[in-house]
Amino acid sequence: MRIIHSLILGLTALAVLTAGSAGASPLRGYTAEYEVLRNGSAIGRAEVRLQPVANGRWELHSLTRGTAGLAALVGIEIEERSQFRWQDGRPETLAYRYRQSGAMRSRERRIDVDLAAGRLISTDRDREHRFDLQPGTLDRQSVTLAIGLDLAAGKRDGLEYRVVDRNDYELQRYRVVGDETVQVPAGAIRAVRVERVRETPGRSTTTWMDPAREYLPVRMLQREAKGETIEMRLLRVR
């Protein structure tokens, strides 16, 4: 189920309406539902919710459940929560939680930010990593927010983001391929195609983001080196 985990990490965002100052939110809350397919066959459903929480924070919450095939048989469930603030019109991670459960495997990860001390604590199983907090830090779920922000501002080149990994930061790079019409259960949508630039060949991640829906991802396709694919397609937004 690693490929499902990797795809869900990347799928969640609503881009900006306008750029904001520190603490001001340019986002609107939403709930989006997706179908999840493996090698072209439906295996699950995902719900992604964006909403404000206390003290000026926003939360991005996703929950994916297996509904068919092996994913349903083992009862797989993946849940992620990202809390972030807006700092100078940019998203900045404050906390992140990841939980995977099922008959075959269970796993948890967390990230906590100590703003006063300028430190970040990443915990994976029983291993804890501490390092200096860098401005504009994102977790692997909220990075799509920053991509949508840049696309809404007309940026097409130099899409680079500082994302915290288990024990360090990584610089994630993306490129805009162009505009394409994609067919998903929600309809035929004219979207911007964005691909992640990877250091090693063979694995690819492509996201289609809808300008008419404030750059909400409407389709995501991940292809592994051996040809296996996981795809998510938009069902509805409310």
XYZ file of C-alpha atoms in Angstrom:
238
model
C 0.000 0.000 0.000
C 3.058 2.325 -0.119
C 2.029 3.687 -3.497
C -1.386 4.733 -2.099
C 0.345 6.511 0.772
C 2.665 8.362 -1.609
C -0.199 9.527 -3.768
C -2.394 10.696 -0.910
C 0.490 12.776 0.410
C 0.396 14.834 -2.678
C -3.314 15.214 -3.179
C -4.831 18.077 -1.202
C -5.142 21.729 -1.933
C -7.148 24.761 -2.805
C -5.203 27.716 -4.124
C -5.552 31.382 -3.333
C -8.067 33.995 -4.300
C -5.637 36.827 -3.477
C -2.304 37.066 -1.708
C -2.584 37.903 2.003
C -0.479 39.422 4.744
C 0.679 37.502 7.814
C -2.294 35.822 9.469
C -4.750 36.664 6.672
C -6.279 33.691 4.894
C -6.775 33.761 1.121
C -8.530 30.361 1.208
C -12.111 29.176 1.294
C -13.080 25.990 3.067
C -14.240 22.994 1.029
C -14.828 19.256 1.051
C -13.771 17.250 -2.007
C -14.417 13.572 -2.695
C -12.286 11.367 -4.965
C -12.308 7.846 -6.315
C -9.044 5.913 -5.969
C -7.944 3.466 -8.675
C -5.084 0.982 -8.871
C -4.028 -0.030 -12.365
C -7.336 1.308 -13.641
C -9.606 -0.524 -11.160
C -11.437 1.246 -8.335
C -10.142 0.324 -4.873
C -11.223 3.147 -2.565
C -12.608 6.587 -1.803
C -10.916 9.659 -0.370
C -12.370 12.738 1.298
C -10.292 15.912 1.615
C -11.469 18.765 3.804
C -10.024 22.257 4.224
C -11.303 24.356 7.099
C -10.276 27.060 9.592
C -9.555 26.037 13.176
C -8.697 27.954 16.352
C -6.200 30.808 16.691
C -5.900 31.640 13.011
C -4.841 28.140 12.013
C -6.194 26.195 9.070
C -6.426 22.423 8.805
C -6.153 20.184 5.779
C -7.616 16.760 6.605
C -7.741 13.734 4.322
C -9.228 10.312 4.952
C -8.880 7.423 2.499
C -10.585 4.051 2.905
C -10.277 0.883 0.859
C -13.636 -0.147 -0.613
C -12.690 -2.926 -3.064
C -10.033 -5.556 -3.712
C -7.117 -6.062 -1.333
C -7.498 -2.542 0.087
C -10.970 -3.435 1.340
C -9.955 -6.946 2.410
C -7.255 -5.691 4.781
C -9.341 -2.700 5.880
C -6.793 -0.092 4.901
C -7.392 3.432 6.170
C -5.049 6.402 5.757
C -5.593 9.660 7.607
C -3.581 12.877 7.441
C -3.935 16.206 9.231
C -1.907 19.295 8.392
C -2.270 22.462 10.425
C -0.730 25.609 8.999
C -0.781 29.389 9.186
C -0.424 32.084 6.567
C 2.861 33.938 6.876
C 3.376 36.820 4.439
C 0.797 35.301 2.135
C 2.425 31.864 2.107
C 1.425 28.640 3.888
C 3.687 27.519 6.728
C 3.332 24.181 8.523
C 2.664 24.169 12.270
C 1.779 20.497 12.802
C 1.322 17.315 10.789
C -0.118 13.897 11.651
C -0.148 10.719 9.574
C -1.855 7.446 10.477
C -2.157 4.252 8.460
C -4.118 1.311 9.809
C -5.151 -2.082 8.490
C -4.830 -5.794 9.058
C -1.393 -5.992 7.422
C 0.265 -2.818 8.635
C -0.134 0.121 11.013
C 2.021 3.210 11.108
C 2.088 6.730 12.540
C 4.163 9.834 11.876
C 4.060 13.341 13.291
C 5.669 16.743 12.945
C 5.509 19.446 15.620
C 6.723 23.024 15.261
C 7.980 25.052 18.222
C 7.773 28.622 16.955
C 9.182 30.158 20.132
C 12.310 27.986 20.044
C 12.573 27.965 16.250
C 12.710 24.180 16.230
C 10.951 21.372 14.397
C 10.473 17.863 15.788
C 9.805 14.975 13.420
C 8.767 11.651 14.944
C 8.604 8.431 12.906
C 7.776 5.340 14.939
C 10.198 5.513 17.885
C 12.742 7.797 16.180
C 12.753 11.522 16.915
C 14.614 14.089 14.829
C 15.089 17.742 15.834
C 16.366 20.486 13.581
C 16.158 24.221 13.061
C 12.898 25.603 11.702
C 13.265 27.312 8.346
C 10.800 29.964 7.109
C 8.106 28.689 4.758
C 8.454 25.063 5.823
C 5.796 22.747 4.371
C 4.796 19.168 5.105
C 4.243 16.675 2.301
C 0.484 17.150 2.319
C 0.345 20.956 2.308
C 2.904 21.492 -0.471
C 0.105 21.503 -3.037
C -1.263 24.645 -1.389
C 1.936 26.459 -2.305
C 1.799 25.130 -5.871
C -1.756 26.400 -6.270
C -0.753 29.771 -4.843
C 2.013 30.160 -7.398
C -0.196 29.063 -10.278
C -2.871 31.552 -9.238
C -0.213 34.276 -9.262
C 0.755 33.342 -12.832
C 4.015 31.605 -11.958
C 5.007 28.802 -14.324
C 8.763 28.406 -13.761
C 10.889 27.830 -10.685
C 8.286 25.938 -8.676
C 10.453 24.894 -5.717
C 9.353 24.187 -2.145
C 11.084 23.352 1.137
C 9.361 20.257 2.529
C 10.194 18.532 5.808
C 10.900 14.811 5.489
C 11.506 12.258 8.236
C 14.929 13.502 9.310
C 15.700 16.529 7.145
C 14.403 19.007 4.609
C 14.092 18.232 0.925
C 13.708 20.636 -1.959
C 10.793 19.528 -4.126
C 10.680 20.826 -7.704
C 7.734 20.907 -10.090
C 7.173 21.959 -13.684
C 4.096 23.074 -15.600
C 3.595 20.968 -18.730
C 0.607 22.860 -20.117
C -3.203 22.956 -20.224
C -5.184 19.783 -20.894
C -8.793 18.635 -20.786
C -9.182 15.694 -18.413
C -12.221 13.460 -17.978
C -13.132 12.668 -14.362
C -16.442 11.670 -12.723
C -17.059 15.365 -11.971
C -16.963 16.072 -15.731
C -14.616 17.180 -18.512
C -12.305 19.784 -16.975
C -9.751 22.108 -18.550
C -6.848 21.903 -16.106
C -3.188 22.806 -15.672
C -0.902 19.773 -15.809
C 1.905 19.832 -13.220
C 4.660 17.208 -12.903
C 7.105 16.641 -10.092
C 10.755 16.741 -11.155
C 12.562 13.746 -9.642
C 16.281 13.050 -9.357
C 15.938 9.401 -10.345
C 14.048 8.228 -13.454
C 11.252 5.680 -13.522
C 8.771 7.093 -11.034
C 6.437 9.946 -11.965
C 3.742 12.014 -10.270
C 1.362 14.160 -12.336
C -1.382 16.430 -11.017
C -4.104 18.243 -12.960
C -5.327 21.418 -11.209
C -8.490 23.284 -12.146
C -8.211 27.107 -12.455
C -12.023 27.392 -12.382
C -12.027 25.716 -8.955
C -9.149 27.822 -7.603
C -6.586 25.179 -8.626
C -8.175 22.311 -6.807
C -6.503 19.043 -7.910
C -9.031 17.162 -10.020
C -6.835 14.250 -11.049
C -3.552 12.772 -9.857
C -1.630 9.927 -11.442
C 1.381 8.217 -9.925
C 3.352 5.692 -11.930
C 5.955 3.417 -10.371
C 9.116 2.220 -12.105
C 7.615 -1.228 -12.737
C 4.497 0.218 -14.347
C 2.017 0.058 -11.464
C -0.279 3.073 -11.282
C -2.453 4.721 -8.659
C -4.923 7.370 -9.760
C -7.321 9.707 -8.001
C -10.216 11.404 -9.788
C -12.571 14.068 -8.520
C -16.122 12.977 -7.792
C -17.602 16.156 -6.313
C -16.842 19.314 -4.336
C -18.992 21.002 -1.750
